Tab-separated table of C-alpha atoms and ligand atoms in Angstrom:
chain	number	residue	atom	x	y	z
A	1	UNK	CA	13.432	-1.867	17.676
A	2	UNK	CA	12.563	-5.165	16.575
A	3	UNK	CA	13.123	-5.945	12.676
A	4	UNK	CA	9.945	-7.316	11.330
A	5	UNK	CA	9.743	-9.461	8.186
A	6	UNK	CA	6.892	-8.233	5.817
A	7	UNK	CA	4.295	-10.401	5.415
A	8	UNK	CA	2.081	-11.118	2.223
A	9	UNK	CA	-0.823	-12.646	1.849
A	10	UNK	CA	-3.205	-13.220	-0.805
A	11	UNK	CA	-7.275	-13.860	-0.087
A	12	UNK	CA	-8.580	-15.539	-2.230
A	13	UNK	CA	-12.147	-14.700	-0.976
A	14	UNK	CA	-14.844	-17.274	-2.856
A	15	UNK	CA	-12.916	-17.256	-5.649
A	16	UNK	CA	-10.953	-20.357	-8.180
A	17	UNK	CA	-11.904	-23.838	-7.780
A	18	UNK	CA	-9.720	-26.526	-6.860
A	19	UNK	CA	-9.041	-27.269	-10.337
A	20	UNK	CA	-7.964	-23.457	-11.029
A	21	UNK	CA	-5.925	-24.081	-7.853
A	22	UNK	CA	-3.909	-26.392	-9.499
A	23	UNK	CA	-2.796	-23.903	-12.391
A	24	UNK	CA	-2.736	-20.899	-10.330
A	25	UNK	CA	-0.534	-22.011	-7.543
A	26	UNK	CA	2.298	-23.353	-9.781
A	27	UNK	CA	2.557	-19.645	-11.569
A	28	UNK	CA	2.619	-18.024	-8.592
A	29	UNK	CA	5.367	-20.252	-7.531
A	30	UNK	CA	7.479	-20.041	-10.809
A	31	UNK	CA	7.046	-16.014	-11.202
A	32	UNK	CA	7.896	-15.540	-7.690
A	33	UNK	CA	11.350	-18.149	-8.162
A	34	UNK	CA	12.991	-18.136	-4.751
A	35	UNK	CA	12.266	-15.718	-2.213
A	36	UNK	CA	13.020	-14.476	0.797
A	37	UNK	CA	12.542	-10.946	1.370
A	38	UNK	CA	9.046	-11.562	2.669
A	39	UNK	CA	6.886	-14.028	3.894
A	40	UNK	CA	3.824	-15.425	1.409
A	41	UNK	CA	1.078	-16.660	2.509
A	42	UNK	CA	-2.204	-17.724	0.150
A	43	UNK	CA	-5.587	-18.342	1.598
A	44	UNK	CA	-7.688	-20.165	-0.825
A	45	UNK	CA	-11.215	-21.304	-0.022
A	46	UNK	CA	-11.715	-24.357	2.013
A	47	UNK	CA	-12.453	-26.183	-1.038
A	48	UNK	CA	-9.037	-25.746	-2.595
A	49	UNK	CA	-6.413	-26.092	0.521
A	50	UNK	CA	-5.716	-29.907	-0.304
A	51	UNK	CA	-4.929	-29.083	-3.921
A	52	UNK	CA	-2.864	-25.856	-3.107
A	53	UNK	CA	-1.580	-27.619	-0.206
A	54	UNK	CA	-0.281	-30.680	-2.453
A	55	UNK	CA	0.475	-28.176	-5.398
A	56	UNK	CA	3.161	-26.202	-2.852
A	57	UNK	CA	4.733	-29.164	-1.685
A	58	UNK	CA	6.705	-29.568	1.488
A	59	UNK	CA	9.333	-27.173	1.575
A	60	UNK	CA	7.824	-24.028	-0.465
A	61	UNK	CA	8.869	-20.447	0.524
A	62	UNK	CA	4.848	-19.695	0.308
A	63	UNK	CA	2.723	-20.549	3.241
A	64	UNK	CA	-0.560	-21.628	3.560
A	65	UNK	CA	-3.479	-20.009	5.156
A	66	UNK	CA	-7.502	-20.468	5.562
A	67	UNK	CA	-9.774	-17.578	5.563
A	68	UNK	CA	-12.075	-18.854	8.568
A	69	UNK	CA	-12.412	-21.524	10.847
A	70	UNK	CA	-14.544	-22.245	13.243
A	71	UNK	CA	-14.098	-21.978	17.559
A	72	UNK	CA	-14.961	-25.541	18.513
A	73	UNK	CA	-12.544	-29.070	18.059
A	74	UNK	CA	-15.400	-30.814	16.034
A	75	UNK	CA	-18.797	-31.770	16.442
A	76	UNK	CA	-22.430	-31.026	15.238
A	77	UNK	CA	-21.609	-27.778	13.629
A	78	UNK	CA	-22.924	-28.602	10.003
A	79	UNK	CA	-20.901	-26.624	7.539
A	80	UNK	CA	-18.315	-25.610	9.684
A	81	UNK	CA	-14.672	-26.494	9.214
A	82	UNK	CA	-11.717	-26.964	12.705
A	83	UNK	CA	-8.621	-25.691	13.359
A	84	UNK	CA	-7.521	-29.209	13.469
A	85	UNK	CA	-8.929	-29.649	9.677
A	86	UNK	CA	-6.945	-26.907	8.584
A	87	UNK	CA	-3.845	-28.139	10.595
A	88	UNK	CA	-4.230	-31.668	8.904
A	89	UNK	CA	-3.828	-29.592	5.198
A	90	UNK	CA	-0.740	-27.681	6.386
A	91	UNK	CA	-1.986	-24.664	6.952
A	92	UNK	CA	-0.229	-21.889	9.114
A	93	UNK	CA	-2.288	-18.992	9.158
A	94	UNK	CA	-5.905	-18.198	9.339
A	95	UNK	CA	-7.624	-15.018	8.586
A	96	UNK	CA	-9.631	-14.016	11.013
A	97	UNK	CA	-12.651	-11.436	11.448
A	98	UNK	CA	-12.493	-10.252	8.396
A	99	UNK	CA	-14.684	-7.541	7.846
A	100	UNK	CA	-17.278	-9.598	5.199
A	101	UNK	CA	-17.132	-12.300	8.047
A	102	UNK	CA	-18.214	-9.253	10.182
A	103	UNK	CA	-20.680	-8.013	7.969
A	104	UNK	CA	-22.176	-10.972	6.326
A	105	UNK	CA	-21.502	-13.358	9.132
A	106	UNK	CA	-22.390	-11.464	12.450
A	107	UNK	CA	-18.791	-12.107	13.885
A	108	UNK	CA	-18.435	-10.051	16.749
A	109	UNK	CA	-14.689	-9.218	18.630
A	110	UNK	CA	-15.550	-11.653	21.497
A	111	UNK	CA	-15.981	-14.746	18.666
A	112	UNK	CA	-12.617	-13.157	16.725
A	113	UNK	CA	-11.447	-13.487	20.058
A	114	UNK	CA	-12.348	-16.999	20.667
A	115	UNK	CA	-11.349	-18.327	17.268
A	116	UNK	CA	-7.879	-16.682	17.507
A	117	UNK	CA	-7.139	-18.260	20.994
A	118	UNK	CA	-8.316	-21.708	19.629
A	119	UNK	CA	-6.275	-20.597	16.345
A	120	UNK	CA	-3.460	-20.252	18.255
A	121	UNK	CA	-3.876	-23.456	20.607
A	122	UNK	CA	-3.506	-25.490	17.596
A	123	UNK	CA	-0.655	-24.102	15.942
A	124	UNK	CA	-2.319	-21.968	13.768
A	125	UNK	CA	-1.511	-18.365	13.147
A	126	UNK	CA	-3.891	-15.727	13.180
A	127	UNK	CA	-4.252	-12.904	10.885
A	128	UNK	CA	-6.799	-10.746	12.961
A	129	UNK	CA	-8.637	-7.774	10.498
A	130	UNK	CA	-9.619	-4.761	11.903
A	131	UNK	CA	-11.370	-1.765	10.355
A	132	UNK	CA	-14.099	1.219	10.269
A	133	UNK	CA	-16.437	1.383	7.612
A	134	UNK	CA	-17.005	4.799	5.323
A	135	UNK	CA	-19.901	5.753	7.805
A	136	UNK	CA	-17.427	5.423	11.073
A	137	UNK	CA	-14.455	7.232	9.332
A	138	UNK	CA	-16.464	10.316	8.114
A	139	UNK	CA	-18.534	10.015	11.661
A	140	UNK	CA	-14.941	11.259	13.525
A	141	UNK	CA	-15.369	7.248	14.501
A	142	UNK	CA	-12.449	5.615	12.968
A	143	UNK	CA	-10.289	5.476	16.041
A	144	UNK	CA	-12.721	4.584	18.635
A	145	UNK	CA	-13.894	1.457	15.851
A	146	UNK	CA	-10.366	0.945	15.521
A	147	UNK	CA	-9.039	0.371	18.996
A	148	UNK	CA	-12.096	-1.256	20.144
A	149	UNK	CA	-11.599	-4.458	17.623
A	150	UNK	CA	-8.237	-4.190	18.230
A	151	UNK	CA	-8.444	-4.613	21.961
A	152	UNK	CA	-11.516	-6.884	21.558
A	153	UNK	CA	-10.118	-9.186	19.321
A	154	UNK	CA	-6.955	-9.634	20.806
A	155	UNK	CA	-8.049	-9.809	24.427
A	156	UNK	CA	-6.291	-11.973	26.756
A	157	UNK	CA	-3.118	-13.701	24.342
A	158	UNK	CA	0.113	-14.569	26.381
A	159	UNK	CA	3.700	-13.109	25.381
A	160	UNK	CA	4.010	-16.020	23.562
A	161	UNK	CA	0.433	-15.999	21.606
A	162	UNK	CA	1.274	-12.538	20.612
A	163	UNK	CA	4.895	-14.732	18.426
A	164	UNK	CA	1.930	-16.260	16.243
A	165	UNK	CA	-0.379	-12.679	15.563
A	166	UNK	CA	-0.624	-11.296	12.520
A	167	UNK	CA	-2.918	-7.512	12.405
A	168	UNK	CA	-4.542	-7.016	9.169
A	169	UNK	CA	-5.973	-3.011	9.018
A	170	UNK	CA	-8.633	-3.316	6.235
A	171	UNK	CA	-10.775	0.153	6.114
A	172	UNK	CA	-13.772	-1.573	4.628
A	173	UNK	CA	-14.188	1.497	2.150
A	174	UNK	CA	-11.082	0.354	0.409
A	175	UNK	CA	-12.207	-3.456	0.456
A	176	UNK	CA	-12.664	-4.133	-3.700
A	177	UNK	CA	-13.679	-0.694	-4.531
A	178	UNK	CA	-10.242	0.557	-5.616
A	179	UNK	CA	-9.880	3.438	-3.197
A	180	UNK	CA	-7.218	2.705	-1.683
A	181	UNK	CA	-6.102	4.363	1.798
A	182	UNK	CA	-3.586	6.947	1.137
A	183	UNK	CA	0.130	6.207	2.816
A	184	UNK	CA	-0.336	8.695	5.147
A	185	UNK	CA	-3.840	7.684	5.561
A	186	UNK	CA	-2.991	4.163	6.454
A	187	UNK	CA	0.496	5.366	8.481
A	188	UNK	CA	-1.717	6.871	10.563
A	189	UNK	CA	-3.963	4.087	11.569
A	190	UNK	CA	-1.121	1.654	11.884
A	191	UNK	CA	0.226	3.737	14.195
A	192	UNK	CA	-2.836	3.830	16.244
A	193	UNK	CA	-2.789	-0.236	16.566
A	194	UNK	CA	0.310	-0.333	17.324
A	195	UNK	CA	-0.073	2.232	19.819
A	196	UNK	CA	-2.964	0.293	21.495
A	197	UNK	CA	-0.817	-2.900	20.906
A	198	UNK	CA	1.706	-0.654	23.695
A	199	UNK	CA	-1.091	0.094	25.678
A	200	UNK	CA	-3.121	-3.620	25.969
A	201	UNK	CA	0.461	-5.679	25.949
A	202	UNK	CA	3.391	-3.777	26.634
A	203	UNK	CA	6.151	-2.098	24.065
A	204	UNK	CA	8.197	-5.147	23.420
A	205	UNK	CA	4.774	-7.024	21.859
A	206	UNK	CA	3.866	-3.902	19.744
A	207	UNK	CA	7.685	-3.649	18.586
A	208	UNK	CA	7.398	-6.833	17.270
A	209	UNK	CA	3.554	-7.593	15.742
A	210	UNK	CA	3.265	-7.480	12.349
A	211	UNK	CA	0.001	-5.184	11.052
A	212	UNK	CA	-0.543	-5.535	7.313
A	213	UNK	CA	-2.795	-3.284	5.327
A	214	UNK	CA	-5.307	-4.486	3.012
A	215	UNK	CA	-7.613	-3.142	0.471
A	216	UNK	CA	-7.040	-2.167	-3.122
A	217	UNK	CA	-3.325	-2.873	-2.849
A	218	UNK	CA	-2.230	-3.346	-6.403
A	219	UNK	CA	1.490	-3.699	-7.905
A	220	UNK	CA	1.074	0.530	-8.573
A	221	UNK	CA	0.907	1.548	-4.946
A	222	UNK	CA	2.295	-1.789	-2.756
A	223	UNK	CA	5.712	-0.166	-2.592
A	224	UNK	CA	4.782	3.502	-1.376
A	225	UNK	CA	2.521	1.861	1.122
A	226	UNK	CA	4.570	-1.070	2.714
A	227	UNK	CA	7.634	1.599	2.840
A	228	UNK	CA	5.744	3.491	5.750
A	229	UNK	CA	7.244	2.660	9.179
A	230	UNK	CA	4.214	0.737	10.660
A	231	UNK	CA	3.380	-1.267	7.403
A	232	UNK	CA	4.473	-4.487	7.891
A	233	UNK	CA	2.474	-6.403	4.779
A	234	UNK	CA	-0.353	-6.210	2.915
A	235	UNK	CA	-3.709	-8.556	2.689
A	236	UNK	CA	-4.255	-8.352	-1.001
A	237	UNK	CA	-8.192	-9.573	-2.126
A	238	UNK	CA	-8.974	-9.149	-5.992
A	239	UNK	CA	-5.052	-8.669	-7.115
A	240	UNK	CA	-4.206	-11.949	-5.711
A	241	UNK	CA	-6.259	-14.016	-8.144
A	242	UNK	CA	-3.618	-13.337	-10.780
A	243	UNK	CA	-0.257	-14.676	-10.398
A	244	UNK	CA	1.436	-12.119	-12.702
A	245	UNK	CA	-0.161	-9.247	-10.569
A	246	UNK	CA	0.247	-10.997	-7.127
A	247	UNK	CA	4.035	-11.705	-7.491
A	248	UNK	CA	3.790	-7.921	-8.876
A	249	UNK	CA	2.792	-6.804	-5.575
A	250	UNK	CA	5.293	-9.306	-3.711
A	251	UNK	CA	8.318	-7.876	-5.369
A	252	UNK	CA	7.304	-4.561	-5.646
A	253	UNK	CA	5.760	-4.584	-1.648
A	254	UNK	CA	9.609	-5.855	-0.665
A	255	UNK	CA	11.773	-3.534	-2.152
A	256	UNK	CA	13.108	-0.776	-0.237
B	301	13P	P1	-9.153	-6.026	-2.314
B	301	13P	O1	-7.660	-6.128	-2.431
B	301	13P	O2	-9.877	-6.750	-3.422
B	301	13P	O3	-9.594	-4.617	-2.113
B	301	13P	O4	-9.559	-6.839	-0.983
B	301	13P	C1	-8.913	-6.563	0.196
B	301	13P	C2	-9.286	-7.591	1.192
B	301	13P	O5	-10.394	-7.609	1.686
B	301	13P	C3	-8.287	-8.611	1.539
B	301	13P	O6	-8.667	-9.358	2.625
């Protein structure tokens, strides 16, 4: 069974300025002190990477991440920002498919799909989000929603792709609304991925994949939910704009 590093990551949605960058990233850094037991990521908007970027300096023990990007290498795509833009600012990860990309956006599996393989081409990791909304889960949906972004998004990565993929399960009724999914409740879904993770690229990939659970996560429940067996991290939206509550939900998330 392969031993899988939590991983936590904080989305910053469209929220702080660059300037409010510069103050937040330093007290997330300071209240967190040096750490190891998990892997941090922070995804600020596009307008503060260079400033968070510069802010955690070369060798900080929390990563950097995007929350979109778009599929081409550059061009007439007004608006639109590269995987090789996001590269240039040091970032690792990139969240993609997020549901309010989904929702807002139109983003289908097959462009998830498309941005993760360019994602991944460039050195960038993906953190692919998957999840049904109220209407699927109390339609008897959920799985069939489930497995179908799951194998849609993820369609076609090599052995090696699937080193760099990161699984976010976000049940969009727990997005900001401060239900959150019960243990059990989100156990159970995990499970599922990973299951079709088995089924789309073999046991060894599933073993190893990290799938983090987001939505509502706050310092109160982080440890009961990344303590079930397929939790591997959480993708934390509202708590995440506070340091104090953040590194809360680090700490708390990592211990045993
Ligand atoms: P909240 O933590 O605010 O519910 O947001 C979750 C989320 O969407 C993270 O990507």
């Amino acid at each position: 069974m392969a031993i899988r590093k939590k991983i936590i990551a904080g989305n910053w949605k469209m929220n702080k300025t660059s300037t409010e960058a510069k103050t937040l990233v330093p007290e997330i850094q300071e209240k967190l002190g040096k750490f190891d037991q998990a892997e941090v990521v922070i995804c600020p908007p596009f307008t503060a990477l260079q400033t968070a970027s510069e802010a955690l300096g070369t060798h900080s023990d929390i990563a950097l991440g995007a929350q979109n990007m778009h599929q081409a290498a550059s061009g007439a795509y007004t608006g639109e920002i590269s995987a090789a833009m996001l590269r240039d600012l040091f970032c690792r990860y990139v969240i993609l498919g997020h549901s309010e990309r989904r929702q807002y956006f139109g983003e289908t599996d097959a462009l998830v799909n498309e941005k993760a393989k360019v994602a991944l081409k460039a050195n960038l990791r993906p953190i692919v989000c998957v999840g049904e909304t109220l209407a699927e889960r109390e339609g008897g949906k959920m799985e069939e929603v489930v497995v179908s972004q799951t194998k849609g998004s993820c369609a076609g990565f090599s052995e090696e792709d699937w080193n760099n993929v990161v699984i976010a399960y976000e049940p969009v009724w727990a997005i900001g609304t401060g239900k959150t999914a019960t243990p059990a409740q989100a156990q159970e879904v995990h499970a599922l991925i990973r299951k079709t993770l088995g089924e789309i690229a073999g046991k060894a990939v599933a073993d190893k994949v990290r799938i983090q659970y987001g939505g509502s996560v706050k310092a109160d429940n982080a440890k009961e939910l990344l303590n079930q067996p397929d939790i591997d991290g959480a993708l934390v939206g509202g708590a995440s704009l506070d340091a104090a509550s953040f590194v809360a939900i680090i700490k708390n998330g990592s211990e045993k």
